[in-house]
Each structure stands twice: as C-alpha cells, then as structure tokens.
Amino acid sequence: MTTAQLAGPYQHYVYAYPHKTAYRRLIDRPRLRDLWAAEPKDALSLYLHIPFCEVRCGFCNLFTRIGAPEGLTGAYLDALERQAGAVREALGEDDEVRFATAAFGGGTPTFLTAAELTRLCDIAEHRMGADLRAVPLSVEASPATATADRLGVLAERGATRLSLGVQSFVDAEARAAVRPQRRADVEAALARVRESRIPVLNIDLIYGIDGQTEQTWRHSLDAALAWRPEELYLYPLYVRPLTGLDRRRTGPDSAWDEQRLRLYRAGRDHLLAHGYTQQSMRMFRRADAPHQGADDYACQTDGMIGLGCGARSYTAGLHYSFDYAVGMHEIRAIVDDYVARPAADFARAEYGRRMDGDESRRRHLLQSLLQADGLPLEDYRARFGSDPAGDFGPELARLGDRGWLADDAPDALRLTPEGLAHSDAVGPALFSQAVRAAMTAYDRK
C-alpha cells in the first residue's frame, strides 16, 4: 500500500472482493457439482439477477441493458429456469441444502411484469428450493416500475425489503445525473410501497451531483425522512468509464472530492440526529427497524448462489460468474448468449477468480472493516488461525498513521469516523497486488 493509493477518498466502492474486472475465463470450466461438493450448504444466500432497466442513469456502470425487445424477458426467465435446474442439481441432496437469505437485483427486477415477477419467485422457490416467506427477501426497484400490481406480488411472496433508487428529490439534480424522473412520481411510488406493507423501505440517495449544494442535499434528505424509511443508503456519485457521465470529467478533481466529503458528513450527521444508526459509510438504519441480515452485501463467508447473466457465485475456493461488460453493445451480446444457452452449459463455471488463503483473509478483513462495527478479532482468529496484525501489519499501520483506525477497541479492528468517511480509499488499499494488477489489465468493454 503506497501513499498514492491512499491519496483520494473516492477510488472504488468495494461491495465485493475481488471485483469482476479481476475475473478471467476459466480454461478448465470446472463442474459446479465438484465446486460445491465439500461446501457447507445449510445457510446459502440466493441472488437472482435481472439485467433490464427502463432507462440507464448517467452514473450507472451496472450490468444492465435498456429495454427489452418483444419476448426477451420471457426468454431470459426461460434461461434462468434452465440455469436454476442445473445449479440445484449440482448442489446435491435436498436435505443438505438450505437458503438463509434471498435477493432480486439488477438492473431493475421490477422491470418485469407482475406475472413475470410471479414466475421469478416460482423459480426461486420451486426450482431452487428457497422458502421466500421464511427468509429475508430484498428486491430493488425504480420509482417508475414500483407499480401496485408488482408490489402486490412481491409482498404476497414474502419480500421483506424494497430498495427504491430515488437518488434525488430535486428534479434538476435528477436530470443532471441523467435520471429522468419527477418528484411527484417518486412520491407516488413511495406511497405505493408503504401501502404494500413490505416491512423495510430503503431509499437510495446520491451526493456530488452537478449543481448540488448543502441546501439541496438537505432538501432531499428531509424529503426522504418524511417517509420514515427503515434504511437509507447515501452514495457518492462516481463517474465510471463507458457510462453516460464519463465524458464530463477528466482525471482527479480535488474540489469535487472535497464537495463529496462535505456532503457526506452533512448527510451522516443529519441522519444520526434523526435517530438513525450508521452501519457503514453508505448505510444508515432507523434505530427501531427490523434487521435484514448482512449489510452492504458483506459476504465475508462464502456460500452465495447467483443466477442470471450478471450474478456472482462464491465458494471458498472460487468466485465465478459469466462475462462482464459495461458498454451497451457488449451487454446485449452477453444477454443474448445467456438466453440461447442449453441447460448443460449452466453446469460449469465459466469466468472467475480462484481464492487462496491470502485472498480469503483479505476479503474477510476489508469487508468486515468497512462495516461500522468493524472486525471482531476473535472471529478472524477462529476462522484463519492467525491475527490480522500479523497478516496485514504494514497495511494496517498505514491506516493507523492516517488516524483511520480506532484505538479504543482492544477486541476489534474498527475504523474511526474519519476512516469510515474514507472507506472508498481504505478498501482498495487492502487489495492484493495480484488483484490490483488484474483489474488494471482488464480490457474494458
């Protein structure tokens, strides 16, 4: 970890490690049955990915395509069902397999019609064996697609959390982020979510948008708070390669960094003053909200089953997925390839990254450290038989020198409030040299 790697506060949002840009084609295409044979399967996580959106926001670099030609969503669900059958067969005996959490993400899962959402739930339940009414089920949605019929399906099938991507309650800011929406439509969608009685409402907001001020940021925060959401995610705006906003910025921008830090602190303090607890740099939960499981997709342990062409799966020794892209033409090609695959093609892993002991320790360390509660040292020792200070002494010392590691928690490694504010520098600083090199060498498409 060099000083340069810690220089800017907004380097990389670490919601998974290693990032997909470090994945490569697996020449041996290992069989899923072999990958999962020795894995614990009594508390798996299930993720179903829907790669469609009605529009693509200017900041978005997720794996998603705009719209769907006639018949494509149905064909995609056909392929998802074929994949689910192959994966469920690879997992083995029924009495060994249990799902502890489930999530539908994307893209925008509610791009699907109500009937298609019913089918999506059927695939999760009847093909994979997940009891959606018995486990936390989180679903992502946009205001335009959060219609009463769709929400009714999700509520009836057991959804416990609905995450609505609002980003801003100021129409001009939404336009600046290339997210065409009107506040009136957002408010109507929020009313429908509350009427559906899905227990947890999460609202996503973004800071750092062109033209945004502390006053307009407070305006959006207060508009969100009026709905008393159980959760709020505050995201710094990023401008990523091949996205709609990419052409608008070139190189580091210290003034923009300072603006985002200022707005982050203002938003954090405002939510804390209104009875929310901070779970991570991004996530804030109302003190009386029901707990929904791991925060920020912090999968320190393995056992993730991802279905769909943009989903990841995690075993102890391999993280795997399909090909990855950001550009529209390439995404369409990957979706079309996925839809055309026979069931046998889903029985093997195709792209991924193998995880050795060092990478597993790094993953556990950084994804725990980026949570407000930090890393309990005994958990790390019990899992790996070693101590973080011995495994990552130089990296942790540099964080400490910055004042980013707390010194008041002898039984845990925890970031200070300022360290938490710099989470998007802390995480990348803990990447291995091999992962960093693979990400740098990735041919963006």
XYZ file of C-alpha atoms in Angstrom:
445
model
C 0.000 0.000 0.000
C 1.562 3.260 -1.096
C 0.771 6.826 -0.156
C -0.598 7.345 -3.664
C -3.073 4.515 -3.141
C -4.458 6.386 -0.137
C -4.431 9.821 -1.773
C -8.022 10.216 -2.986
C -11.120 9.493 -0.882
C -13.157 8.122 -3.811
C -11.267 5.342 -5.530
C -13.521 2.296 -5.556
C -16.793 1.175 -3.982
C -15.964 -2.240 -2.503
C -19.203 -4.203 -2.323
C -17.455 -7.410 -3.364
C -13.842 -8.548 -3.431
C -12.280 -9.349 -5.812
C -14.122 -7.157 -8.314
C -15.379 -8.760 -11.519
C -12.705 -6.931 -13.508
C -10.228 -9.291 -11.802
C -12.119 -12.354 -13.094
C -10.848 -14.211 -16.139
C -12.098 -17.004 -18.359
C -11.670 -20.368 -16.626
C -9.952 -22.588 -19.164
C -10.870 -25.804 -17.341
C -14.536 -24.793 -16.847
C -14.897 -26.700 -13.550
C -18.136 -28.538 -12.868
C -20.405 -26.905 -10.321
C -21.015 -30.293 -8.744
C -17.292 -30.545 -7.949
C -17.033 -26.933 -6.755
C -19.889 -27.323 -4.294
C -19.258 -30.930 -3.179
C -17.366 -30.056 0.004
C -19.023 -26.684 0.712
C -21.395 -26.113 3.640
C -24.864 -25.768 2.138
C -27.093 -25.249 5.167
C -27.134 -21.401 5.105
C -26.750 -20.324 1.477
C -27.561 -16.916 0.005
C -29.577 -16.795 -3.225
C -29.322 -13.907 -5.680
C -31.337 -13.626 -8.902
C -30.157 -11.018 -11.402
C -32.468 -9.247 -13.862
C -30.389 -7.271 -16.407
C -33.054 -4.840 -17.647
C -33.867 -1.183 -16.912
C -36.319 1.257 -18.468
C -33.502 3.842 -18.736
C -29.813 3.853 -17.893
C -28.772 6.550 -15.448
C -25.741 8.605 -16.371
C -23.692 7.314 -13.444
C -24.605 3.633 -13.837
C -21.951 1.039 -14.641
C -24.016 -1.947 -13.596
C -24.553 -4.901 -15.894
C -27.890 -3.900 -17.410
C -29.450 -3.129 -20.775
C -32.056 -0.517 -21.672
C -35.406 -2.033 -22.500
C -36.126 -5.460 -23.934
C -37.408 -6.423 -27.379
C -40.647 -8.370 -27.557
C -40.209 -11.771 -25.927
C -36.766 -11.196 -24.432
C -37.805 -11.065 -20.783
C -39.727 -14.309 -21.182
C -36.767 -15.937 -22.914
C -34.495 -14.654 -20.144
C -36.703 -16.266 -17.500
C -36.646 -19.495 -19.542
C -32.839 -19.420 -19.385
C -32.909 -18.538 -15.690
C -35.098 -21.575 -15.083
C -32.707 -23.803 -17.041
C -29.786 -22.440 -15.027
C -31.663 -22.921 -11.750
C -32.310 -26.555 -12.618
C -28.666 -27.209 -13.439
C -27.399 -25.416 -10.339
C -29.874 -27.093 -7.999
C -28.873 -30.485 -9.344
C -25.201 -29.622 -8.778
C -25.854 -28.749 -5.142
C -26.838 -32.311 -4.315
C -29.281 -33.881 -1.877
C -32.347 -31.900 -0.837
C -31.871 -32.352 2.902
C -28.404 -30.753 2.749
C -29.451 -27.502 1.036
C -30.970 -24.549 2.912
C -31.207 -20.894 1.896
C -30.869 -18.260 4.638
C -31.357 -15.105 2.526
C -32.591 -14.167 -0.929
C -32.385 -11.073 -3.127
C -33.549 -9.944 -6.564
C -31.260 -7.333 -8.103
C -30.133 -5.961 -11.416
C -30.731 -3.954 -13.420
C -34.227 -3.423 -12.137
C -36.106 -6.605 -11.166
C -39.397 -4.697 -11.243
C -38.820 -4.062 -14.947
C -40.537 -7.456 -15.168
C -44.332 -7.501 -15.246
C -46.301 -8.728 -12.240
C -46.809 -12.087 -13.959
C -43.088 -12.343 -14.699
C -42.240 -11.492 -11.081
C -44.523 -14.322 -10.038
C -42.554 -16.621 -12.286
C -39.267 -15.294 -10.874
C -40.458 -16.171 -7.371
C -41.548 -19.596 -8.604
C -38.054 -20.235 -9.957
C -36.507 -19.289 -6.611
C -38.938 -21.465 -4.689
C -39.777 -24.448 -6.892
C -36.510 -24.809 -8.814
C -34.022 -23.743 -6.121
C -35.984 -24.706 -3.005
C -35.804 -21.326 -1.269
C -38.703 -20.612 1.099
C -39.151 -16.938 0.304
C -41.698 -16.403 3.069
C -39.319 -17.749 5.698
C -36.124 -15.803 4.896
C -35.235 -12.139 4.336
C -36.015 -11.255 0.698
C -34.701 -7.964 -0.654
C -35.811 -6.527 -4.009
C -34.506 -3.494 -5.909
C -36.933 -1.208 -7.743
C -37.191 2.130 -9.517
C -39.992 4.656 -8.964
C -41.434 4.112 -12.437
C -41.643 0.330 -12.033
C -42.844 0.234 -8.408
C -46.440 -0.267 -9.515
C -49.184 -1.572 -7.254
C -49.533 -4.904 -9.068
C -45.794 -5.632 -8.966
C -45.504 -4.627 -5.312
C -48.539 -6.771 -4.540
C -46.818 -9.844 -5.969
C -43.628 -9.163 -4.026
C -45.456 -8.547 -0.757
C -47.553 -11.696 -1.153
C -44.477 -13.811 -1.952
C -42.601 -12.693 1.144
C -40.498 -9.641 0.262
C -39.201 -8.111 3.484
C -37.247 -5.216 1.969
C -37.844 -2.954 -1.039
C -34.965 -0.710 -2.110
C -36.050 2.272 -4.188
C -33.459 4.097 -6.289
C -34.528 7.724 -5.876
C -31.071 9.426 -5.945
C -32.501 12.958 -5.592
C -35.831 14.595 -4.803
C -34.712 17.666 -6.772
C -35.817 17.324 -10.390
C -32.918 19.387 -11.750
C -30.401 17.162 -9.960
C -32.063 14.032 -11.276
C -31.732 15.426 -14.796
C -28.066 16.308 -14.166
C -27.473 12.663 -13.207
C -29.259 11.602 -16.422
C -32.079 10.068 -14.414
C -35.313 11.374 -15.922
C -37.928 11.458 -13.194
C -40.231 13.899 -11.417
C -40.528 14.250 -7.678
C -44.284 13.810 -7.873
C -43.796 10.384 -9.448
C -41.223 9.451 -6.805
C -43.591 10.422 -4.006
C -46.397 8.401 -5.597
C -44.115 5.354 -5.810
C -43.140 5.726 -2.157
C -46.817 5.860 -1.206
C -47.424 2.618 -3.105
C -44.503 0.923 -1.334
C -45.888 1.926 2.060
C -49.354 0.738 1.030
C -47.885 -2.659 0.099
C -46.767 -3.117 3.724
C -43.389 -4.547 2.768
C -41.683 -4.246 6.179
C -38.483 -2.428 5.216
C -38.249 0.506 2.818
C -34.784 1.574 1.738
C -34.236 4.822 -0.163
C -31.043 5.366 -2.176
C -29.739 8.943 -2.438
C -26.663 10.297 -4.243
C -24.425 13.225 -3.308
C -21.921 15.012 -5.509
C -24.276 15.699 -8.435
C -23.504 18.751 -10.573
C -25.261 21.776 -9.120
C -26.000 20.105 -5.783
C -25.490 22.243 -2.679
C -25.704 21.529 1.027
C -29.167 23.096 0.961
C -30.484 20.928 -1.875
C -28.842 17.859 -0.307
C -30.629 18.607 2.966
C -33.834 19.050 0.970
C -33.529 15.520 -0.456
C -32.643 14.074 2.944
C -35.672 15.679 4.564
C -37.946 14.567 1.738
C -36.737 11.000 2.288
C -37.057 11.240 6.066
C -40.682 12.298 5.688
C -41.397 8.677 4.686
C -39.578 7.331 7.773
C -37.662 4.738 5.738
C -36.231 1.900 7.768
C -32.992 2.263 5.803
C -31.220 4.945 3.805
C -28.187 4.494 1.574
C -26.125 7.596 0.810
C -23.939 7.042 -2.249
C -21.189 9.335 -3.523
C -21.532 9.992 -7.218
C -18.911 8.216 -9.298
C -18.204 8.833 -12.961
C -17.108 5.499 -14.389
C -15.676 4.651 -17.813
C -18.249 3.893 -20.517
C -21.120 5.483 -18.574
C -23.293 8.404 -19.669
C -21.418 10.916 -17.498
C -17.966 9.623 -18.429
C -17.244 12.371 -20.949
C -17.899 15.130 -18.413
C -14.871 14.635 -16.175
C -11.194 14.001 -16.802
C -8.706 12.993 -14.122
C -8.715 13.635 -10.375
C -10.789 16.542 -9.124
C -9.826 17.642 -5.599
C -12.618 20.231 -5.407
C -15.201 17.561 -6.250
C -13.642 15.238 -3.669
C -13.993 17.949 -1.042
C -17.583 18.619 -2.066
C -18.494 14.950 -1.732
C -16.785 14.652 1.653
C -18.583 17.767 2.866
C -21.961 16.485 1.706
C -21.274 13.029 3.154
C -20.532 14.480 6.587
C -23.591 16.711 6.432
C -25.800 13.774 5.451
C -24.291 11.468 8.071
C -24.759 13.987 10.860
C -28.307 14.785 9.754
C -29.355 11.126 9.803
C -27.665 10.447 13.137
C -29.545 13.407 14.597
C -32.808 11.883 13.344
C -32.376 8.570 15.135
C -30.563 6.512 12.501
C -27.541 4.359 13.267
C -24.643 4.143 10.844
C -23.933 0.628 9.565
C -21.279 1.541 7.013
C -20.127 4.550 5.050
C -23.249 4.216 2.902
C -25.879 2.524 5.014
C -27.996 4.045 7.784
C -30.727 2.148 9.613
C -33.546 3.537 11.705
C -32.931 2.509 15.309
C -36.200 0.571 15.547
C -36.007 -1.078 12.108
C -36.060 -4.877 11.806
C -32.686 -6.392 11.000
C -32.364 -7.787 7.478
C -29.125 -9.772 7.570
C -25.672 -8.881 6.261
C -25.229 -5.200 5.448
C -23.775 -3.840 2.232
C -23.621 -7.357 0.751
C -20.784 -8.003 3.216
C -20.370 -11.684 2.396
C -17.282 -12.409 4.471
C -18.281 -16.045 4.486
C -18.924 -17.971 1.309
C -21.998 -19.766 0.034
C -23.520 -17.350 -2.479
C -25.563 -18.807 -5.328
C -26.073 -16.308 -8.147
C -28.489 -16.944 -11.005
C -28.626 -14.772 -14.120
C -26.009 -13.486 -16.508
C -24.788 -10.697 -14.200
C -24.765 -12.651 -10.931
C -21.751 -13.877 -8.984
C -21.416 -17.108 -7.029
C -18.949 -17.694 -4.202
C -17.379 -20.886 -2.940
C -14.389 -20.974 -0.603
C -12.020 -21.666 -3.472
C -13.597 -19.884 -6.445
C -15.681 -16.810 -7.198
C -17.376 -17.191 -10.567
C -19.877 -15.617 -12.938
C -20.428 -15.019 -16.637
C -18.610 -12.460 -18.785
C -18.761 -8.823 -17.650
C -19.216 -5.596 -19.580
C -20.405 -2.010 -19.158
C -20.875 -0.933 -22.776
C -24.371 -1.378 -24.169
C -23.426 -3.372 -27.272
C -21.356 -5.861 -25.273
C -24.020 -6.265 -22.588
C -26.648 -7.063 -25.221
C -24.363 -9.718 -26.683
C -23.817 -11.332 -23.276
C -27.556 -11.331 -22.513
C -28.318 -12.836 -25.931
C -25.681 -15.531 -25.375
C -27.128 -16.343 -21.943
C -30.659 -16.632 -23.299
C -29.544 -19.060 -26.028
C -27.691 -21.467 -23.721
C -28.888 -25.051 -23.206
C -29.218 -26.369 -19.662
C -25.947 -28.322 -19.893
C -23.984 -25.076 -20.325
C -25.023 -23.959 -16.844
C -23.425 -26.939 -15.112
C -19.935 -25.454 -15.298
C -18.252 -22.241 -14.155
C -17.019 -20.047 -16.986
C -15.404 -16.838 -15.648
C -13.974 -16.319 -12.211
C -11.073 -15.929 -9.834
C -9.607 -18.587 -7.600
C -9.267 -17.680 -3.934
C -6.203 -18.727 -1.955
C -5.690 -18.265 1.778
C -4.284 -14.760 1.475
C -7.162 -13.538 -0.682
C -9.739 -15.083 1.658
C -8.153 -13.330 4.622
C -8.059 -10.031 2.733
C -11.674 -10.356 1.761
C -12.770 -11.056 5.303
C -10.656 -8.204 6.649
C -11.709 -5.489 4.240
C -15.389 -6.352 4.109
C -15.580 -6.504 7.912
C -13.504 -3.377 8.402
C -15.791 -1.392 6.090
C -18.708 -2.035 8.448
C -19.155 0.452 11.288
C -18.837 -2.297 13.909
C -15.546 -3.431 12.415
C -13.847 -6.819 12.649
C -14.041 -8.836 15.900
C -10.524 -10.202 16.293
C -11.725 -13.480 17.759
C -13.844 -14.159 14.670
C -10.804 -13.697 12.448
C -8.597 -15.893 14.658
C -11.233 -18.625 14.830
C -11.593 -18.728 11.061
C -7.987 -18.340 9.946
C -5.856 -19.314 12.945
C -3.873 -16.099 12.717
C -4.107 -12.438 13.655
C -4.824 -9.509 11.286
C -1.843 -7.580 12.664
C 0.436 -10.455 11.723
C -1.130 -10.971 8.303
C -1.531 -7.323 7.292
C 0.716 -5.343 9.626
C 2.097 -2.772 7.133
C -1.313 -2.022 5.600
C -2.964 -1.598 8.997
C -0.080 0.556 10.234
C -0.594 2.959 7.343
C -4.291 3.219 8.119
C -3.410 3.868 11.743
C -0.926 6.573 10.768
C -3.771 8.347 8.969
C -5.903 8.268 12.097
C -8.345 5.947 10.365
C -8.123 3.021 12.823
C -9.733 3.340 16.230
C -7.559 2.643 19.259
C -10.393 2.262 21.774
C -11.485 -1.264 20.814
C -8.965 -3.880 22.045
C -11.114 -6.787 20.837
C -11.860 -5.427 17.362
C -10.412 -3.593 14.411
C -12.661 -0.647 13.679
C -12.452 2.472 11.556
C -12.707 5.886 13.140
C -15.476 8.172 11.855
C -12.929 9.748 9.506
C -11.715 6.328 8.435
C -15.291 5.333 7.677
C -15.664 8.514 5.599
C -12.672 7.309 3.564
C -13.974 3.749 3.102
C -13.587 4.018 -0.671
C -9.858 4.542 -0.166
C -9.458 2.051 2.702
C -10.962 -0.854 0.762
C -8.818 -0.530 -2.374
C -5.724 -0.012 -0.224
C -6.225 -3.558 1.067
C -6.464 -5.142 -2.388
C -3.679 -7.600 -3.131
C -1.091 -6.700 -5.730
C -2.322 -9.577 -7.901
C -5.947 -8.398 -7.846
C -4.923 -4.799 -8.456
C -2.820 -5.878 -11.445
C -5.677 -7.960 -12.877
C -8.114 -5.063 -12.544
C -5.644 -2.709 -14.235
C -5.111 -5.150 -17.079
C -8.833 -5.683 -17.649
C -9.899 -4.710 -21.173
C -12.959 -2.508 -20.579
C -15.865 -3.219 -22.870
